Each structure stands twice: as structure tokens, then as C-alpha cells.
Coordinates of N, CA and C in Angstrom, one line a residue:
K219 N -16.6 22.7 -3.3 CA -15.2 23.0 -3.7 C -14.8 22.7 -4.1
Q220 N -14.8 21.1 -3.2 CA -13.9 19.9 -3.6 C -14.3 18.5 -5.2
L221 N -15.8 19.2 -4.8 CA -16.4 18.3 -6.2 C -16.2 19.4 -7.4
F222 N -15.7 20.7 -7.8 CA -15.5 21.4 -8.8 C -14.4 20.9 -8.8
E223 N -13.5 20.7 -7.9 CA -11.9 20.2 -8.8 C -11.7 19.5 -8.9
S224 N -12.3 18.2 -8.3 CA -12.3 16.7 -8.6 C -13.0 16.8 -10.2
I225 N -15.0 17.3 -10.8 CA -14.6 17.5 -12.5 C -13.6 17.9 -13.0
T226 N -13.3 19.2 -12.9 CA -12.0 19.4 -13.0 C -11.1 18.9 -13.7
F227 N -10.5 17.7 -12.6 CA -9.8 17.4 -12.9 C -10.0 15.8 -14.0
T228 N -11.0 15.6 -13.3 CA -11.6 14.7 -14.5 C -11.6 15.3 -16.2
T229 N -12.4 16.0 -16.1 CA -11.7 16.6 -17.1 C -10.6 16.9 -17.8
N230 N -10.1 17.3 -17.1 CA -8.3 17.3 -17.8 C -8.0 16.0 -17.8
S231 N -8.2 15.4 -17.3 CA -7.7 14.2 -17.5 C -7.8 13.3 -18.6
A232 N -9.4 13.9 -19.1 CA -10.0 13.2 -19.9 C -9.3 13.6 -21.3
N233 N -8.9 14.7 -21.2 CA -8.2 15.5 -22.4 C -6.4 15.8 -22.1
L234 N -6.1 15.0 -21.5 CA -4.7 14.5 -21.3 C -5.3 13.5 -22.3
L235 N -5.6 12.3 -22.1 CA -5.8 10.9 -22.1 C -5.7 11.7 -24.8
A236 N -6.7 12.0 -24.4 CA -7.1 12.1 -25.8 C -6.2 12.7 -26.5
S237 N -5.5 13.8 -26.1 CA -4.2 14.5 -26.3 C -2.7 13.5 -26.4
Q238 N -2.3 12.8 -25.5 CA -1.6 11.2 -25.4 C -1.2 10.9 -27.0
I239 N -3.4 10.3 -27.2 CA -3.2 9.2 -28.3 C -3.0 9.9 -29.5
L240 N -3.5 11.6 -30.0 CA -2.9 12.7 -30.8 C -2.0 12.8 -30.7
D241 N -0.9 12.9 -29.7 CA -0.2 13.6 -30.2 C 1.0 11.8 -30.3
F242 N 0.5 10.5 -29.7 CA 1.5 9.5 -30.2 C 0.5 9.5 -31.9
S243 N -0.5 9.4 -32.4 CA -0.9 9.7 -34.0 C 0.2 10.2 -34.5
K244 N 0.0 11.9 -34.6 CA 1.2 12.8 -34.9 C 3.2 12.2 -34.6
N245 N 3.2 11.8 -34.0 CA 4.6 11.3 -33.7 C 4.5 10.2 -34.7
E246 N 3.7 9.2 -35.1 CA 3.7 8.4 -36.4 C 4.3 8.9 -37.3
Q247 N 3.9 10.5 -37.9 CA 3.9 11.1 -39.0 C 5.1 12.1 -38.8
K248 N 5.5 12.8 -37.8 CA 7.2 13.7 -37.5 C 6.4 13.7 -36.4
K249 N 8.3 14.0 -35.6 CA 8.5 14.0 -34.5 C 8.0 14.7 -33.9
I250 N 7.7 15.0 -31.8 CA 7.0 16.2 -31.8 C 7.8 17.2 -31.0
A251 N 7.5 18.2 -31.2 CA 8.8 19.0 -30.2 C 8.1 19.7 -29.0
L252 N 9.0 20.7 -28.7 CA 8.6 21.2 -27.4 C 8.1 22.7 -28.2
K253 N 6.8 23.2 -27.6 CA 6.5 24.5 -27.6 C 6.9 25.0 -26.2
P254 N 7.9 26.5 -26.6 CA 8.8 26.8 -25.2 C 7.2 28.1 -25.0
S255 N 7.7 28.8 -23.6 CA 6.7 29.8 -23.2 C 8.0 30.0 -21.9
Q256 N 7.4 31.1 -21.3 CA 8.3 31.8 -20.3 C 7.0 31.0 -18.5
Y257 N 7.4 30.2 -17.9 CA 7.1 30.6 -16.5 C 8.2 30.7 -15.9
N258 N 7.3 30.2 -14.3 CA 8.4 30.2 -13.3 C 8.0 28.8 -12.5
V259 N 9.3 28.4 -12.6 CA 9.0 26.9 -12.4 C 8.6 26.4 -10.7
K260 N 8.4 26.7 -10.1 CA 7.9 26.7 -8.6 C 6.4 26.9 -8.5
N261 N 6.2 27.7 -9.2 CA 4.7 27.8 -8.9 C 4.0 27.2 -9.8
E262 N 4.3 26.8 -11.0 CA 4.2 25.4 -12.3 C 3.7 24.0 -11.6
L263 N 5.0 24.6 -11.1 CA 5.4 22.8 -10.1 C 3.7 22.9 -8.9
I264 N 3.7 23.5 -8.3 CA 2.9 24.1 -6.9 C 1.1 23.5 -7.9
E265 N 1.4 24.6 -8.8 CA -0.3 24.4 -9.2 C -0.9 22.6 -9.9
V266 N 0.2 22.1 -10.5 CA 0.2 20.8 -11.1 C -0.3 20.5 -10.0
L267 N 0.7 20.3 -9.2 CA 0.9 19.2 -7.7 C -0.6 19.3 -7.3
N268 N -1.3 20.4 -6.3 CA -2.5 21.1 -6.5 C -3.3 20.3 -6.4
G269 N -3.1 20.6 -7.7 CA -4.6 19.5 -9.0 C -4.5 18.6 -8.9
L270 N -3.8 17.6 -8.6 CA -3.8 16.3 -8.7 C -4.1 15.7 -7.5
K271 N -3.5 16.8 -6.5 CA -3.9 16.4 -5.0 C -5.8 15.7 -4.4
T272 N -6.6 16.6 -5.3 CA -8.2 15.8 -5.1 C -7.9 14.4 -6.2
L273 N -6.8 14.7 -7.0 CA -7.5 12.7 -7.8 C -6.9 11.7 -6.7
V274 N -5.3 12.1 -5.6 CA -5.0 11.1 -5.4 C -5.4 11.2 -3.4
E275 N -6.2 12.3 -3.1 CA -7.1 11.5 -2.3 C -8.7 11.4 -2.1
Q276 N -8.9 11.4 -3.3 CA -10.2 10.2 -3.8 C -9.7 8.6 -3.3
K277 N -8.7 8.5 -3.5 CA -8.5 6.9 -3.8 C -7.6 6.9 -1.5
E278 N -7.8 7.5 -1.1 CA -7.6 7.3 0.1 C -5.3 8.0 -0.3
N279 N -4.7 8.1 -0.5 CA -3.9 7.9 -0.7 C -3.5 9.5 -0.4
T280 N -2.0 9.2 0.5 CA -1.5 11.4 0.9 C 0.0 11.2 -0.7
L281 N -0.7 12.8 -0.8 CA 0.3 13.2 -2.0 C 1.2 14.1 -1.4
N282 N 2.5 13.8 -0.4 CA 3.6 14.1 0.3 C 4.4 15.4 -0.6
I283 N 5.0 16.0 -0.9 CA 5.3 17.0 -1.7 C 6.9 18.0 -1.1
N284 N 7.6 17.7 -1.7 CA 8.5 18.7 -1.0 C 9.5 18.9 -2.1
L285 N 9.1 20.5 -2.4 CA 9.3 20.8 -3.5 C 10.9 22.0 -3.2
D286 N 12.3 22.0 -3.4 CA 13.7 22.6 -3.3 C 14.0 23.0 -4.2
L287 N 13.3 24.3 -4.1 CA 13.5 24.8 -5.8 C 12.7 26.6 -5.5
P288 N 14.1 27.2 -6.2 CA 13.9 28.9 -5.9 C 13.2 29.5 -6.4
E289 N 12.9 30.2 -5.7 CA 11.8 31.2 -5.6 C 11.2 31.9 -7.2
D290 N 12.6 32.1 -7.9 CA 12.5 33.7 -9.3 C 13.8 32.2 -10.1
L291 N 13.1 31.3 -9.6 CA 13.5 30.7 -11.2 C 12.7 30.0 -12.3
N292 N 12.9 30.9 -13.1 CA 11.7 31.2 -14.4 C 12.5 30.6 -15.7
V293 N 11.9 30.0 -16.3 CA 12.4 28.8 -17.2 C 11.5 29.7 -18.6
T294 N 12.4 29.7 -20.4 CA 11.4 29.3 -20.9 C 11.2 27.8 -21.5
S295 N 10.6 27.4 -21.9 CA 10.3 26.0 -21.9 C 8.8 25.5 -22.1
D296 N 8.7 24.2 -22.0 CA 7.2 23.3 -23.1 C 6.5 22.8 -20.7
V297 N 5.6 24.0 -21.1 CA 5.2 24.2 -19.4 C 4.2 23.0 -19.6
V298 N 3.3 22.8 -20.9 CA 2.1 22.1 -21.4 C 2.5 19.7 -21.3
K299 N 4.5 20.5 -21.6 CA 4.4 19.0 -22.1 C 5.1 18.4 -20.8
M300 N 5.6 19.6 -19.8 CA 5.7 19.2 -18.3 C 4.9 18.8 -17.7
Y301 N 3.7 19.2 -17.4 CA 2.8 18.8 -17.1 C 1.9 17.6 -17.5
Q302 N 2.0 17.2 -18.0 CA 1.9 15.8 -19.0 C 2.6 14.2 -18.6
V303 N 4.1 15.0 -18.3 CA 4.8 14.0 -17.2 C 4.5 13.8 -15.7
F304 N 4.1 15.3 -15.1 CA 4.0 14.8 -14.3 C 2.6 13.9 -13.7
Y305 N 1.4 14.7 -15.0 CA 0.2 14.1 -14.6 C 0.5 12.0 -15.5
N306 N 1.0 11.9 -16.0 CA 0.9 10.5 -16.1 C 1.6 10.0 -15.4
L307 N 2.5 10.4 -14.6 CA 3.6 9.5 -13.5 C 3.5 9.4 -12.2
I308 N 2.6 10.7 -11.8 CA 1.5 10.5 -10.8 C 0.2 9.6 -10.9
G309 N -0.4 10.2 -12.1 CA -1.2 9.3 -12.5 C -1.2 7.9 -12.0
N310 N -0.9 7.6 -12.2 CA 0.1 5.5 -12.6 C 0.5 5.5 -10.7
A311 N 1.0 6.2 -10.5 CA 1.2 5.6 -9.1 C 0.3 5.3 -8.0
N312 N -1.0 6.7 -8.2 CA -1.8 6.3 -8.0 C -2.6 5.5 -8.2
K313 N -3.2 5.0 -9.0 CA -3.6 3.7 -9.8 C -3.2 2.6 -9.3
F314 N -1.9 2.7 -8.5 CA -1.4 1.4 -8.5 C -1.3 1.4 -7.2
T315 N -1.8 2.7 -6.1 CA -1.6 2.5 -4.8 C -2.7 2.8 -4.1
E316 N -3.1 1.7 -3.1 CA -4.4 2.0 -2.4 C -4.3 2.4 -0.7
K317 N -4.6 3.6 -0.1 CA -4.5 4.1 0.7 C -3.2 4.2 1.4
G318 N -2.5 4.8 0.7 CA -1.2 4.8 0.7 C -0.1 6.0 0.5
I319 N 0.8 6.3 0.5 CA 1.6 7.5 0.3 C 2.6 7.6 -1.2
I320 N 2.4 8.6 -1.6 CA 2.8 9.1 -3.0 C 3.5 10.7 -2.8
D321 N 5.0 10.2 -2.7 CA 6.1 10.8 -2.0 C 7.1 11.3 -3.9
V322 N 6.7 13.3 -4.0 CA 7.4 13.6 -4.5 C 8.3 14.2 -4.2
Q323 N 9.4 14.5 -4.9 CA 10.6 15.5 -4.4 C 11.3 15.9 -5.8
A324 N 11.5 17.1 -5.4 CA 11.9 17.7 -6.5 C 12.9 18.9 -6.6
K325 N 14.3 18.9 -6.8 CA 15.1 19.9 -6.9 C 16.2 20.5 -8.2
V326 N 16.0 21.6 -8.3 CA 16.9 21.9 -9.3 C 18.7 22.0 -9.1
V327 N 19.2 21.5 -10.1 CA 20.6 22.0 -10.4 C 21.1 22.4 -11.4
D328 N 21.9 23.4 -11.0 CA 22.6 24.1 -12.4 C 23.2 23.7 -13.0
V329 N 23.1 23.1 -14.3 CA 24.2 22.7 -15.3 C 24.9 23.9 -15.8
S330 N 24.6 25.1 -16.1 CA 25.5 26.0 -16.4 C 24.5 27.1 -16.6
S331 N 25.4 28.8 -17.1 CA 24.5 29.6 -17.2 C 23.4 30.2 -17.8
K332 N 22.6 28.6 -18.7 CA 22.0 29.1 -19.8 C 21.2 27.8 -18.6
I333 N 21.6 27.0 -18.9 CA 20.4 25.6 -18.2 C 19.9 25.2 -16.6
S334 N 19.8 24.7 -16.6 CA 18.9 24.4 -15.0 C 18.4 22.9 -15.5
K335 N 19.0 22.0 -14.7 CA 18.3 20.8 -14.3 C 17.3 20.6 -13.0
L336 N 16.4 20.3 -13.7 CA 14.9 19.6 -12.4 C 14.6 18.5 -11.9
E337 N 15.5 18.2 -11.0 CA 15.8 16.3 -11.0 C 14.6 15.7 -10.0
V338 N 13.5 15.4 -10.4 CA 12.5 15.1 -9.5 C 12.3 12.9 -9.1
T339 N 11.8 12.6 -8.0 CA 11.7 11.3 -7.7 C 10.0 11.2 -7.2
I340 N 9.3 10.2 -7.9 CA 8.1 9.9 -7.5 C 8.3 8.8 -6.9
S341 N 7.8 8.4 -6.0 CA 7.9 6.8 -4.7 C 6.9 7.1 -4.2
D342 N 6.3 5.8 -4.7 CA 4.8 5.5 -4.1 C 5.3 4.1 -3.1
T343 N 4.3 3.6 -2.5 CA 3.8 2.5 -1.5 C 2.5 1.2 -2.0
G344 N 2.6 1.8 -3.2 CA 1.8 0.7 -4.1 C 2.1 -0.8 -4.5
K345 N 1.3 -1.5 -5.3 CA 1.3 -2.9 -5.6 C 2.0 -3.3 -6.1
G346 N 3.2 -1.8 -7.1 CA 4.3 -2.6 -7.7 C 4.9 -3.1 -8.5
I347 N 6.2 -3.2 -9.1 CA 6.2 -3.8 -10.8 C 6.5 -5.0 -10.9
S348 N 6.6 -5.9 -11.8 CA 7.1 -7.4 -12.2 C 8.7 -7.0 -13.2
K349 N 9.7 -7.5 -12.8 CA 10.6 -7.5 -13.6 C 10.5 -7.6 -15.0
Q350 N 9.5 -8.3 -15.1 CA 9.0 -8.8 -17.0 C 8.5 -7.5 -17.4
D351 N 7.6 -6.7 -16.3 CA 6.6 -5.2 -16.9 C 8.0 -4.0 -16.8
I352 N 9.2 -4.4 -16.1 CA 10.3 -3.4 -16.4 C 10.4 -3.3 -17.6
T353 N 10.8 -4.2 -17.9 CA 12.2 -4.2 -19.5 C 11.0 -3.9 -20.4
A354 N 9.3 -4.0 -20.2 CA 8.9 -3.5 -21.4 C 8.1 -2.6 -21.5
I355 N 8.0 -1.5 -19.8 CA 7.2 -0.8 -19.6 C 7.0 0.9 -20.7
F356 N 8.0 1.1 -20.9 CA 8.2 1.8 -21.9 C 7.2 1.9 -23.6
N357 N 7.7 0.2 -23.8 CA 7.2 0.3 -25.4 C 5.2 0.4 -25.2
N358 N 5.3 1.2 -26.6 CA 3.8 1.9 -26.5 C 2.8 0.9 -26.7
F359 N 1.7 1.2 -26.1 CA 0.1 0.8 -26.1 C 1.2 -0.8 -25.0
Y360 N 1.8 -0.6 -24.3 CA 2.3 -2.0 -23.4 C 1.0 -1.5 -22.4
Q361 N 0.3 -3.0 -21.9 CA -0.6 -2.8 -20.6 C -0.1 -4.4 -19.7
S362 N 0.1 -3.9 -18.6 CA 1.0 -4.8 -17.9 C -0.3 -6.6 -17.1
V363 N 0.7 -7.0 -17.3 CA 0.5 -8.3 -16.8 C -1.1 -8.2 -15.8
A364 N -0.5 -7.4 -14.8 CA -1.3 -7.8 -13.5 C -2.9 -6.5 -13.6
E365 N -2.6 -6.1 -14.7 CA -4.1 -4.6 -14.7 C -5.2 -5.1 -15.0
D366 N -5.3 -6.4 -15.5 CA -6.6 -6.6 -16.0 C -7.5 -6.7 -14.8
K367 N -6.8 -6.5 -12.9 CA -7.5 -5.8 -12.4 C -7.5 -4.4 -11.8
V368 N -7.0 -4.3 -13.1 CA -7.0 -2.4 -12.7 C -8.5 -1.5 -13.6
H369 N -9.4 -0.6 -13.1 CA -9.8 0.3 -13.7 C -9.2 1.2 -14.7
N370 N -9.8 1.4 -15.5 CA -9.7 2.2 -15.5 C -7.9 2.4 -16.4
L371 N -8.1 1.5 -17.3 CA -6.8 1.1 -17.2 C -5.3 2.5 -18.4
G372 N -6.0 3.0 -19.5 CA -6.4 4.1 -19.9 C -5.3 3.8 -21.5
A373 N -4.7 3.9 -22.0 CA -3.7 3.5 -23.5 C -3.3 3.0 -23.9
G374 N -2.2 2.5 -22.3 CA -1.2 2.3 -22.5 C 0.1 3.2 -23.2
L375 N -0.5 4.0 -23.3 CA 0.8 5.4 -23.7 C 1.8 5.7 -22.6
G376 N 0.7 6.2 -21.7 CA 1.9 6.7 -20.9 C 2.7 7.1 -20.7
L377 N 3.4 5.8 -19.9 CA 5.0 5.8 -20.0 C 5.7 6.5 -21.0
Y378 N 5.0 5.2 -22.6 CA 5.8 5.3 -23.8 C 6.4 7.2 -24.0
L379 N 5.1 8.4 -23.8 CA 4.8 8.8 -24.1 C 5.7 9.9 -23.5
C380 N 5.3 9.3 -22.0 CA 6.6 10.1 -20.6 C 7.9 10.8 -20.9
K381 N 8.5 9.5 -21.6 CA 9.9 8.6 -21.9 C 10.0 9.8 -23.4
E382 N 9.3 10.6 -24.4 CA 8.9 10.9 -25.6 C 9.8 11.9 -25.0
L383 N 8.4 12.4 -24.3 CA 8.8 13.8 -23.6 C 9.9 13.8 -23.1
I384 N 10.5 13.4 -22.3 CA 11.4 13.8 -21.2 C 12.5 14.0 -21.6
E385 N 12.8 13.2 -22.9 CA 13.9 12.7 -23.7 C 14.1 14.2 -24.9
L386 N 12.4 14.6 -25.3 CA 12.1 16.2 -26.0 C 13.2 16.9 -24.8
F387 N 13.1 17.0 -23.2 CA 14.1 18.5 -22.7 C 15.4 17.4 -22.5
D388 N 16.0 16.7 -22.8 CA 17.5 15.6 -23.1 C 17.3 15.5 -21.9
G389 N 16.7 15.0 -21.4 CA 16.4 14.4 -19.8 C 16.4 12.4 -20.5
E390 N 16.0 11.8 -18.7 CA 15.9 10.7 -19.0 C 15.5 10.3 -17.8
I391 N 14.4 8.7 -18.0 CA 14.2 8.4 -16.6 C 14.0 6.5 -17.0
K392 N 14.0 7.3 -14.8 CA 14.3 5.2 -14.7 C 13.5 5.2 -13.7
I393 N 12.9 3.6 -13.6 CA 12.1 3.2 -12.6 C 12.7 2.1 -11.8
E394 N 12.3 1.7 -10.5 CA 13.1 0.9 -9.8 C 11.7 0.0 -9.2
S395 N 12.2 -1.2 -8.7 CA 10.1 -1.5 -8.1 C 10.5 -2.5 -7.7
T396 N 10.2 -2.8 -6.1 CA 9.9 -3.9 -5.9 C 7.6 -4.6 -5.4
I397 N 8.0 -6.0 -6.5 CA 6.3 -6.0 -5.8 C 6.2 -5.8 -4.2
N398 N 4.6 -5.7 -4.2 CA 3.7 -4.9 -2.7 C 4.6 -4.3 -1.8
T399 N 5.6 -3.8 -2.6 CA 6.0 -2.8 -1.8 C 6.9 -1.5 -2.2
G400 N 6.5 -1.2 -3.3 CA 6.1 0.0 -4.0 C 6.9 0.4 -5.6
T401 N 6.8 1.8 -6.1 CA 8.1 2.4 -7.0 C 8.1 3.7 -7.0
K402 N 9.9 3.4 -8.0 CA 11.0 5.0 -7.4 C 10.7 5.2 -8.7
V403 N 10.3 6.3 -9.6 CA 10.6 6.4 -11.0 C 11.6 8.2 -10.7
N404 N 12.2 8.3 -11.4 CA 13.8 9.7 -10.8 C 13.7 10.3 -12.7
F405 N 13.5 11.0 -12.8 CA 13.3 11.3 -13.7 C 14.4 13.2 -13.6
Y406 N 15.2 13.6 -14.9 CA 15.8 15.1 -14.0 C 14.9 15.0 -16.4
L407 N 14.6 17.2 -16.5 CA 14.3 18.0 -17.5 C 15.2 19.0 -17.5
N408 N 16.0 18.7 -18.9 CA 17.0 20.5 -18.7 C 16.3 21.7 -19.6
L409 N 16.1 22.5 -18.5 CA 15.5 23.6 -18.7 C 16.2 24.5 -19.1
S410 N 15.7 26.0 -20.5 CA 17.0 27.3 -20.3 C 16.4 27.8 -19.7
K411 N 16.9 28.2 -18.9 CA 16.5 29.9 -17.6 C 16.9 31.3 -18.3

């Protein structure tokens, strides 16, 4: 079962990378947009995070999940693009963390009777990001100066597209990091109830 889950996740990751490159190519022609559908926020986050757990554990990392979400929060939003954000950010944390901890915290704050704000913090105990890299990290095709030693670098589109996707949700992303200590990513998404 674990091998099957690993193969499934690897396939999904390859599809995600291909989708990111296609999204970027499309974005050069026209702006990407949300494709709303109805879903339960807590159920979908549990599903995506459980899927990522196998990948994280393969590198002997631990994924801690703390969801402070109502059971009955159903929204009309783009679940696929929400998945992309989590896959990218946790995938990055995992790539630069060895035998460490990746912590995911999520909570919901009601903005109005029609909008809920999903606030997420993803922190890791990985190698960290230099100040030089932090200033350019959201540029398209950007690769860290330290990434030459990391296998499976990807296309350098992950954080660029994450920022673009988060902004589609009228959200914002911030990254804080200290070399050899770890990285903390804070972002929020506005979801229509």
C-alpha cells in the first residue's frame, strides 16, 4: 500500500510540474483564472496533506499537521489551485529538509458572511534560504544559488506560480528564513462561503 501511495504521489507530482509549465505558458498569453467548484475545506486539506505525508516520510522527515478548521465549512472556490499551492510549498520544504520536521498549521477566520480567510503557516527545520535568494525567490525560473547540490530541482516555477495562484484568491504570501535553521511560509486564501 505504501509503495502504491508513493507511485501515485510521484505520478501526481510529475503531472503537477507539467501543469505548472503549461500554466506558465498559458499565462504568457492570457491571465490564469480560478475555476470554482464546491468543496469542504477540512476534508480537502486532510486529503492533500495525507497524500504529501508519504513523500515527506521518504526523506525521513516528519509532517506535523494542525488544522483548526470547522467541520462544516463548505466553499465555492478552486480546489485544484489550492492543491497546487500546498504541493509546491510542502514539496519545497521537503526538498531542503533532511531528517527534520515540516509543520503545517491552518485556521479559518471569517472576514464576512460571504468570505472565509484560510490562514496557513508551513515551517521547516531545513537548510534555510539566504537573504539574496529571498529577494528573488518569486521570480519565474529562479533557482537558488545553493540548489546546484539538490537533486530534482524542477523548473524554477513553483514559488512564482504559488504567488500568482495565491493572488488569484486575493491572498498574500510571505517567507522568512534563517540559514541552517529553517524557513517559515505564511499565506492566506480568501474563500467564498
